[in-house]
């Protein structure tokens, strides 16, 4: 008799986005003339940069000629031309010495942040922020690293670190030893960023506990403040204790193209039961090359073009459009008396609901009275109750219209 993996049955139903979809569809069915503006789902809306499109077209042409055709990317860890561009433009310029053999190219930071836990023991204790990007938690549930879900939606054995206005949405160090710490800065959903001092505290904590930090930097390109670090490797000692995840999805509009990468420093170690240190990078390389055969040449050629002078300029212009949206949202909502967070170094605005409304109550109010869709903060964890996330990824004219409607509420 075939048995199901019961860890998967512990998962809470994928509740958040299906429920948003259900409520929006029901509203539209009753109000077919309503022009609903979505500021809910975190997907980009601007087209690819011209330099990226050009590079991808050229790559397609190469694939169509005998002389320049390419099959499998050797080893599946990414072409050297791309890893070299990453090394120089994302790390060397920030004083972080990352070798091209420490870079693993993949088709997404979602898969990488989800898969990375596989190479670590099931008895590790994980710590996550609350609210949190659900991928970190759900993949540990699937792996069997957690207990059952409790009434508030949190799982046994996970250490949750509440992020609230009182701690500026920066998690406090856990009051107990943990083995794996998930950090995401700039943060989805709160839009919070971490200073060098904050990251140093976490690096020191990880070093003291022989723990590893999984650092999700998918939104680093949205940092405007020059004092905020883009990479955890800008912090002394981080290469001993941190894995970093990056993606072209939000940086360069690659959500539909697919290209990302993970950094595993050579010196990063984990331990056997008897305390013997083992290098992590070769284990990940083994896992990566066993289960994955590389990102398409066309996508990698497009990703490399993000680092060309034209590509950099064009991607910056696209990010500036989103950050102008964020500024408009922040200013409009502040003027209307809302308490708003994030939105300065991140494309997310984390909005305190007025009058102590619950997240879903405020969601319904915005949908029915202003025809604007946000994401209820409670969907990211209990500490998100009483908040709503708005994204700056909508089209500028829609953001403007949405803010005008909110002013009339
Ligand atoms: C969008 C996002 C990613 C990127 O995922 P891809 O699979 O690369 O598209 C990673 N982490 C967070 C927190 C995100 O919001």
Short mmCIF file of C-alpha atoms and ligand atoms in Angstrom, two decimals:
data_model
loop_
_atom_site.label_atom_id
_atom_site.label_comp_id
_atom_site.label_asym_id
_atom_site.label_seq_id
_atom_site.Cartn_x
_atom_site.Cartn_y
_atom_site.Cartn_z
CA UNK A 1 0.00 0.00 0.00
CA UNK A 2 1.38 3.34 -1.06
CA UNK A 3 1.86 5.76 1.85
CA UNK A 4 1.64 9.53 1.57
CA UNK A 5 4.31 11.73 3.14
CA UNK A 6 2.28 12.90 6.12
CA UNK A 7 4.46 15.93 6.64
CA UNK A 8 2.63 17.45 3.68
CA UNK A 9 -0.68 16.93 5.47
CA UNK A 10 0.52 19.17 8.30
CA UNK A 11 0.56 22.15 5.90
CA UNK A 12 -2.11 24.75 6.39
CA UNK A 13 -4.14 25.12 3.21
CA UNK A 14 -2.48 27.61 0.85
CA UNK A 15 -4.90 30.12 2.23
CA UNK A 16 -3.72 33.66 1.57
CA UNK A 17 -3.63 34.28 -2.18
CA UNK A 18 -6.46 31.86 -3.08
CA UNK A 19 -8.65 33.57 -0.47
CA UNK A 20 -7.77 37.02 -1.85
CA UNK A 21 -8.62 35.72 -5.33
CA UNK A 22 -11.92 34.31 -4.10
CA UNK A 23 -12.99 37.57 -2.45
CA UNK A 24 -11.95 39.68 -5.46
CA UNK A 25 -13.83 37.39 -7.89
CA UNK A 26 -16.96 37.46 -5.72
CA UNK A 27 -16.82 41.26 -5.56
CA UNK A 28 -16.34 41.58 -9.32
CA UNK A 29 -19.23 39.20 -9.99
CA UNK A 30 -21.52 41.45 -7.96
CA UNK A 31 -20.00 44.67 -9.29
CA UNK A 32 -19.10 43.97 -12.91
CA UNK A 33 -18.45 47.65 -13.62
CA UNK A 34 -15.96 48.12 -10.77
CA UNK A 35 -12.40 48.87 -11.91
CA UNK A 36 -10.39 46.91 -9.34
CA UNK A 37 -6.74 47.94 -8.84
CA UNK A 38 -4.40 45.24 -7.55
CA UNK A 39 -1.66 46.25 -5.17
CA UNK A 40 -1.62 42.82 -3.65
CA UNK A 41 0.55 40.22 -5.33
CA UNK A 42 4.30 40.88 -5.44
CA UNK A 43 4.81 40.61 -9.18
CA UNK A 44 6.49 43.16 -11.40
CA UNK A 45 4.59 45.02 -14.15
CA UNK A 46 7.26 46.87 -16.17
CA UNK A 47 8.67 45.11 -19.26
CA UNK A 48 12.26 43.82 -19.46
CA UNK A 49 15.08 46.32 -20.02
CA UNK A 50 15.95 46.79 -23.72
CA UNK A 51 19.53 45.61 -23.13
CA UNK A 52 18.19 42.35 -21.67
CA UNK A 53 15.79 41.78 -24.57
CA UNK A 54 18.58 42.40 -27.07
CA UNK A 55 20.94 39.97 -25.31
CA UNK A 56 18.25 37.30 -25.17
CA UNK A 57 17.45 37.70 -28.90
CA UNK A 58 21.13 37.37 -29.71
CA UNK A 59 21.33 34.26 -27.52
CA UNK A 60 18.36 32.69 -29.33
CA UNK A 61 20.09 33.31 -32.67
CA UNK A 62 23.25 31.63 -31.35
CA UNK A 63 21.20 28.62 -30.31
CA UNK A 64 19.88 28.40 -33.88
CA UNK A 65 23.32 28.07 -35.48
CA UNK A 66 25.49 24.97 -35.60
CA UNK A 67 28.63 26.90 -34.66
CA UNK A 68 27.22 28.57 -31.56
CA UNK A 69 24.57 26.11 -30.34
CA UNK A 70 24.84 25.15 -26.65
CA UNK A 71 23.43 22.14 -24.79
CA UNK A 72 23.68 21.56 -21.05
CA UNK A 73 25.37 24.28 -19.04
CA UNK A 74 28.49 22.45 -17.84
CA UNK A 75 27.84 21.36 -14.25
CA UNK A 76 24.54 23.19 -14.06
CA UNK A 77 25.91 25.90 -11.74
CA UNK A 78 25.83 28.73 -14.29
CA UNK A 79 28.00 29.97 -17.14
CA UNK A 80 31.27 31.53 -16.14
CA UNK A 81 30.41 34.77 -17.97
CA UNK A 82 27.43 35.26 -15.66
CA UNK A 83 29.17 34.20 -12.44
CA UNK A 84 32.08 36.52 -13.26
CA UNK A 85 29.67 39.46 -13.76
CA UNK A 86 27.94 38.62 -10.46
CA UNK A 87 31.25 38.39 -8.59
CA UNK A 88 32.42 41.77 -9.84
CA UNK A 89 29.21 43.81 -9.84
CA UNK A 90 27.32 42.46 -6.85
CA UNK A 91 30.16 41.69 -4.45
CA UNK A 92 33.66 42.97 -5.31
CA UNK A 93 32.40 46.56 -5.61
CA UNK A 94 30.98 46.28 -2.09
CA UNK A 95 34.21 44.94 -0.65
CA UNK A 96 32.91 41.37 -0.46
CA UNK A 97 35.34 38.80 -1.86
CA UNK A 98 33.16 36.09 -3.41
CA UNK A 99 34.75 33.59 -5.80
CA UNK A 100 32.95 32.39 -8.91
CA UNK A 101 33.07 28.84 -7.51
CA UNK A 102 31.00 30.08 -4.54
CA UNK A 103 28.17 31.18 -6.88
CA UNK A 104 25.42 28.73 -7.85
CA UNK A 105 23.07 29.97 -10.59
CA UNK A 106 19.51 28.63 -10.49
CA UNK A 107 16.04 29.32 -11.84
CA UNK A 108 14.74 31.06 -8.74
CA UNK A 109 15.33 32.23 -5.21
CA UNK A 110 12.05 30.59 -4.25
CA UNK A 111 13.43 27.16 -5.17
CA UNK A 112 16.80 27.93 -3.59
CA UNK A 113 15.40 29.22 -0.30
CA UNK A 114 13.04 26.24 -0.34
CA UNK A 115 15.60 23.58 -1.28
CA UNK A 116 18.58 24.66 0.81
CA UNK A 117 17.19 23.08 4.00
CA UNK A 118 17.50 19.62 2.39
CA UNK A 119 21.24 19.42 3.00
CA UNK A 120 20.88 20.07 6.75
CA UNK A 121 19.77 17.61 9.44
CA UNK A 122 16.13 17.24 10.40
CA UNK A 123 16.88 17.92 14.07
CA UNK A 124 18.05 21.48 13.44
CA UNK A 125 15.98 24.16 15.14
CA UNK A 126 14.94 26.88 12.72
CA UNK A 127 14.14 30.50 13.56
CA UNK A 128 11.95 32.66 11.34
CA UNK A 129 10.50 36.15 11.57
CA UNK A 130 6.78 36.64 12.15
CA UNK A 131 5.41 37.87 9.70
CA UNK A 132 7.38 35.81 7.18
CA UNK A 133 7.70 34.82 3.49
CA UNK A 134 5.82 31.48 3.74
CA UNK A 135 8.33 29.47 1.66
CA UNK A 136 10.84 29.24 4.53
CA UNK A 137 8.31 27.69 6.87
CA UNK A 138 6.38 25.46 4.48
CA UNK A 139 9.49 23.76 3.09
CA UNK A 140 10.58 22.87 6.63
CA UNK A 141 7.12 21.48 7.34
CA UNK A 142 7.35 19.32 4.19
CA UNK A 143 10.77 18.09 5.29
CA UNK A 144 9.46 17.07 8.71
CA UNK A 145 11.49 19.56 10.69
CA UNK A 146 8.43 20.93 12.52
CA UNK A 147 5.58 19.83 14.72
CA UNK A 148 1.91 20.23 13.87
CA UNK A 149 0.21 23.56 13.18
CA UNK A 150 -1.23 25.29 16.22
CA UNK A 151 -4.46 27.27 16.32
CA UNK A 152 -2.69 30.51 15.40
CA UNK A 153 -1.20 28.86 12.30
CA UNK A 154 2.31 28.53 13.75
CA UNK A 155 4.07 25.17 13.81
CA UNK A 156 5.62 23.35 16.74
CA UNK A 157 9.43 23.28 17.06
CA UNK A 158 9.90 26.50 15.04
CA UNK A 159 11.24 29.55 16.89
CA UNK A 160 9.18 32.55 15.74
CA UNK A 161 10.64 36.02 16.10
CA UNK A 162 7.90 38.68 16.21
CA UNK A 163 8.54 41.80 14.13
CA UNK A 164 6.40 44.70 15.26
CA UNK A 165 6.47 48.48 15.26
CA UNK A 166 8.09 48.34 18.73
CA UNK A 167 11.22 46.65 17.35
CA UNK A 168 11.11 48.50 14.00
CA UNK A 169 10.19 45.16 12.39
CA UNK A 170 13.73 43.88 13.09
CA UNK A 171 13.65 40.52 14.91
CA UNK A 172 15.29 40.35 18.33
CA UNK A 173 17.90 37.64 18.87
CA UNK A 174 16.25 34.43 20.08
CA UNK A 175 16.61 33.77 23.80
CA UNK A 176 17.71 30.20 23.05
CA UNK A 177 20.16 28.45 20.74
CA UNK A 178 18.91 27.86 17.20
CA UNK A 179 20.69 26.26 14.24
CA UNK A 180 19.19 27.88 11.15
CA UNK A 181 18.11 31.51 11.00
CA UNK A 182 16.10 32.84 8.06
CA UNK A 183 16.55 36.58 7.50
CA UNK A 184 15.10 38.60 4.63
CA UNK A 185 16.26 42.19 4.06
CA UNK A 186 14.89 44.36 2.53
CA UNK A 187 11.94 42.51 3.99
CA UNK A 188 8.92 41.02 2.32
CA UNK A 189 6.28 41.81 3.67
CA UNK A 190 7.23 44.67 6.03
CA UNK A 191 9.69 46.61 3.83
CA UNK A 192 12.11 46.87 6.78
CA UNK A 193 15.87 47.01 6.15
CA UNK A 194 18.80 45.98 8.33
CA UNK A 195 21.75 48.25 9.08
CA UNK A 196 25.30 46.91 9.27
CA UNK A 197 25.01 46.97 13.08
CA UNK A 198 21.92 44.79 13.00
CA UNK A 199 23.49 42.27 10.62
CA UNK A 200 26.70 42.24 12.68
CA UNK A 201 24.65 41.26 15.75
CA UNK A 202 23.17 38.33 13.80
CA UNK A 203 26.51 37.24 12.39
CA UNK A 204 28.00 37.27 15.90
CA UNK A 205 25.02 35.30 17.22
CA UNK A 206 25.39 32.70 14.47
CA UNK A 207 29.12 32.40 15.10
CA UNK A 208 28.58 31.97 18.85
CA UNK A 209 25.91 29.29 18.26
CA UNK A 210 27.63 27.53 15.32
CA UNK A 211 24.43 28.33 13.42
CA UNK A 212 23.89 29.29 9.77
CA UNK A 213 22.01 32.36 8.51
CA UNK A 214 19.98 31.98 5.31
CA UNK A 215 19.98 35.55 4.03
CA UNK A 216 17.35 36.35 1.40
CA UNK A 217 18.44 39.50 -0.44
CA UNK A 218 15.93 39.28 -3.31
CA UNK A 219 15.11 42.99 -2.86
CA UNK A 220 18.63 44.40 -2.44
CA UNK A 221 18.33 46.44 -5.66
CA UNK A 222 15.60 48.56 -4.04
CA UNK A 223 17.94 49.91 -1.34
CA UNK A 224 18.34 53.66 -1.83
CA UNK A 225 20.16 54.57 1.41
CA UNK A 226 23.91 54.18 0.79
CA UNK A 227 24.51 53.21 4.44
CA UNK A 228 22.36 50.04 4.18
CA UNK A 229 24.31 46.89 3.20
CA UNK A 230 23.15 45.01 0.09
CA UNK A 231 24.91 41.78 0.99
CA UNK A 232 25.46 40.05 4.31
CA UNK A 233 29.06 39.51 3.18
CA UNK A 234 29.64 43.23 3.73
CA UNK A 235 29.77 42.20 7.41
CA UNK A 236 33.04 40.85 8.84
CA UNK A 237 32.86 37.18 9.63
CA UNK A 238 29.68 36.54 7.60
CA UNK A 239 31.41 34.19 5.16
CA UNK A 240 31.81 31.67 8.00
CA UNK A 241 28.10 31.58 8.85
CA UNK A 242 25.88 32.80 6.00
CA UNK A 243 24.34 31.65 2.73
CA UNK A 244 22.91 34.45 0.57
CA UNK A 245 20.07 34.23 -1.94
CA UNK A 246 19.70 36.65 -4.85
CA UNK A 247 17.32 36.82 -7.78
CA UNK A 248 16.87 38.72 -11.03
CA UNK A 249 13.09 38.49 -10.52
CA UNK A 250 12.51 41.83 -8.80
CA UNK A 251 15.89 43.40 -9.70
CA UNK A 252 15.38 43.07 -13.45
CA UNK A 253 11.79 41.92 -13.96
CA UNK A 254 12.73 38.24 -14.45
CA UNK A 255 9.68 36.73 -12.69
CA UNK A 256 8.68 35.20 -16.02
CA UNK A 257 12.20 34.64 -17.39
CA UNK A 258 13.66 32.84 -14.34
CA UNK A 259 17.23 33.35 -13.14
CA UNK A 260 18.66 33.62 -9.63
CA UNK A 261 21.73 32.59 -7.67
CA UNK A 262 22.90 31.45 -4.27
CA UNK A 263 26.23 32.15 -2.59
CA UNK A 264 27.80 29.44 -0.44
CA UNK A 265 31.25 30.49 0.76
CA UNK A 266 33.92 27.76 0.69
CA UNK A 267 34.71 28.32 4.35
CA UNK A 268 31.10 27.77 5.51
CA UNK A 269 30.88 24.66 7.71
CA UNK A 270 28.19 22.48 9.26
CA UNK A 271 28.83 19.63 11.69
CA UNK A 272 28.33 15.89 11.93
CA UNK A 273 26.80 14.28 15.04
CA UNK A 274 30.28 13.78 16.44
CA UNK A 275 31.15 17.42 15.91
CA UNK A 276 33.31 17.02 12.82
CA UNK A 277 33.22 20.12 10.57
CA UNK A 278 32.04 19.53 6.99
CA UNK A 279 32.21 22.05 4.14
CA UNK A 280 28.70 23.00 3.04
CA UNK A 281 29.44 24.14 -0.54
CA UNK A 282 30.45 20.71 -1.94
CA UNK A 283 27.30 19.16 -0.41
CA UNK A 284 25.12 21.79 -2.06
CA UNK A 285 27.01 21.36 -5.35
CA UNK A 286 26.30 17.62 -5.18
CA UNK A 287 22.62 18.21 -4.44
CA UNK A 288 22.29 20.96 -7.08
CA UNK A 289 23.91 18.89 -9.86
CA UNK A 290 21.93 15.78 -8.96
CA UNK A 291 18.51 17.44 -9.04
CA UNK A 292 19.02 20.35 -11.43
CA UNK A 293 20.48 20.73 -14.90
CA UNK A 294 20.99 24.45 -15.14
CA UNK A 295 19.24 27.60 -16.31
CA UNK A 296 18.68 28.13 -20.03
CA UNK A 297 21.48 29.87 -21.91
CA UNK A 298 19.01 32.48 -23.12
CA UNK A 299 18.01 33.41 -19.55
CA UNK A 300 21.62 33.53 -18.39
CA UNK A 301 22.61 35.72 -21.35
CA UNK A 302 19.73 38.06 -20.41
CA UNK A 303 20.86 38.07 -16.77
CA UNK A 304 24.43 38.93 -17.74
CA UNK A 305 23.10 41.91 -19.72
CA UNK A 306 21.67 43.30 -16.46
CA UNK A 307 25.31 44.09 -15.57
CA UNK A 308 26.17 45.85 -18.85
CA UNK A 309 26.35 49.66 -18.65
CA UNK A 310 23.07 49.98 -20.60
CA UNK A 311 21.45 47.18 -18.60
CA UNK A 312 22.38 48.77 -15.28
CA UNK A 313 21.01 52.13 -16.37
CA UNK A 314 17.75 50.69 -17.72
CA UNK A 315 17.13 48.43 -14.71
CA UNK A 316 17.76 51.40 -12.40
CA UNK A 317 15.14 53.40 -14.35
CA UNK A 318 12.61 50.61 -13.87
CA UNK A 319 13.32 50.39 -10.15
CA UNK A 320 13.00 54.17 -9.94
CA UNK A 321 9.47 53.86 -11.36
CA UNK A 322 8.54 51.39 -8.60
CA UNK A 323 10.20 53.48 -5.92
CA UNK A 324 8.34 56.60 -7.14
CA UNK A 325 5.16 54.54 -6.65
CA UNK A 326 6.32 53.63 -3.14
CA UNK A 327 7.00 57.29 -2.35
CA UNK A 328 3.57 58.34 -3.59
CA UNK A 329 1.90 55.61 -1.51
CA UNK A 330 3.87 56.53 1.61
CA UNK A 331 3.23 60.26 1.27
CA UNK A 332 -0.45 59.92 0.38
CA UNK A 333 -1.18 57.53 3.23
CA UNK A 334 0.79 59.55 5.78
CA UNK A 335 -1.13 62.65 4.76
CA UNK A 336 -4.36 60.74 5.30
CA UNK A 337 -3.21 59.90 8.82
CA UNK A 338 -2.30 56.24 8.32
CA UNK A 339 0.69 54.71 10.09
CA UNK A 340 2.94 53.40 7.32
CA UNK A 341 6.24 51.52 7.34
CA UNK A 342 8.73 50.31 4.73
CA UNK A 343 8.54 51.71 1.19
CA UNK A 344 11.84 53.63 1.38
CA UNK A 345 14.39 50.90 0.62
CA UNK A 346 11.86 48.26 -0.42
CA UNK A 347 8.91 47.98 -2.82
CA UNK A 348 6.52 47.08 0.02
CA UNK A 349 4.47 49.39 2.22
CA UNK A 350 3.34 47.90 5.52
CA UNK A 351 0.27 49.74 6.63
CA UNK A 352 -1.28 49.71 10.10
CA UNK A 353 -5.02 49.28 9.73
CA UNK A 354 -7.06 52.21 11.05
CA UNK A 355 -9.38 51.92 14.06
CA UNK A 356 -7.96 48.57 15.17
CA UNK A 357 -9.54 46.80 12.23
CA UNK A 358 -8.36 43.25 11.63
CA UNK A 359 -6.29 42.71 8.49
CA UNK A 360 -9.12 40.98 6.60
CA UNK A 361 -11.69 43.57 7.72
CA UNK A 362 -9.55 46.36 6.30
CA UNK A 363 -8.91 44.28 3.16
CA UNK A 364 -12.69 43.99 2.62
CA UNK A 365 -13.19 47.70 3.29
CA UNK A 366 -10.56 48.68 0.72
CA UNK A 367 -11.92 46.21 -1.82
CA UNK A 368 -15.57 47.19 -1.51
CA UNK A 369 -15.25 50.96 -0.88
CA UNK A 370 -12.15 51.84 -2.95
CA UNK A 371 -11.86 48.77 -5.22
CA UNK A 372 -8.21 48.46 -4.22
CA UNK A 373 -6.65 45.08 -3.39
CA UNK A 374 -3.92 44.75 -0.76
CA UNK A 375 -2.57 41.70 1.07
CA UNK A 376 -3.79 41.12 4.64
CA UNK A 377 -0.80 41.16 6.98
CA UNK A 378 -2.28 38.36 9.09
CA UNK A 379 -1.67 36.05 6.12
CA UNK A 380 2.08 36.29 6.80
CA UNK A 381 1.80 35.33 10.49
CA UNK A 382 0.04 36.34 13.73
CA UNK A 383 2.30 39.40 14.24
CA UNK A 384 1.01 40.67 10.88
CA UNK A 385 -2.55 40.94 12.28
CA UNK A 386 -3.72 44.55 12.09
CA UNK A 387 -1.53 45.31 9.07
CA UNK A 388 -1.96 45.30 5.30
CA UNK A 389 0.77 45.04 2.67
CA UNK A 390 0.64 47.23 -0.43
CA UNK A 391 3.12 46.69 -3.25
CA UNK A 392 4.75 49.39 -5.33
CA UNK A 393 4.84 47.08 -8.37
CA UNK A 394 1.57 48.36 -9.83
CA UNK A 395 1.52 50.69 -12.84
CA UNK A 396 2.07 54.37 -11.82
CA UNK A 397 -1.31 55.51 -13.18
CA UNK A 398 -3.03 52.81 -11.12
CA UNK A 399 -1.16 53.79 -7.97
CA UNK A 400 -2.19 57.42 -8.46
CA UNK A 401 -5.82 56.42 -8.99
CA UNK A 402 -5.73 54.10 -5.96
CA UNK A 403 -4.41 56.89 -3.73
CA UNK A 404 -7.13 59.26 -4.95
CA UNK A 405 -9.76 56.67 -4.07
CA UNK A 406 -8.27 56.15 -0.60
CA UNK A 407 -8.40 59.90 -0.02
CA UNK A 408 -12.17 59.78 -0.63
CA UNK A 409 -12.79 56.84 1.72
C1 LIG B 1 9.99 37.39 -5.00
C2 LIG B 1 10.82 36.82 -3.89
C3 LIG B 1 11.89 35.97 -4.18
C4 LIG B 1 12.28 35.67 -5.62
O1 LIG B 1 11.78 34.48 -6.06
P1 LIG B 1 12.13 33.93 -7.50
O2 LIG B 1 11.87 32.47 -7.39
O3 LIG B 1 13.58 34.23 -7.76
O4 LIG B 1 11.23 34.61 -8.48
C5 LIG B 1 12.65 35.49 -3.14
N1 LIG B 1 12.38 35.83 -1.86
C6 LIG B 1 11.37 36.65 -1.55
C7 LIG B 1 11.14 37.01 -0.13
C8 LIG B 1 10.55 37.15 -2.55
O5 LIG B 1 9.53 37.95 -2.23
#
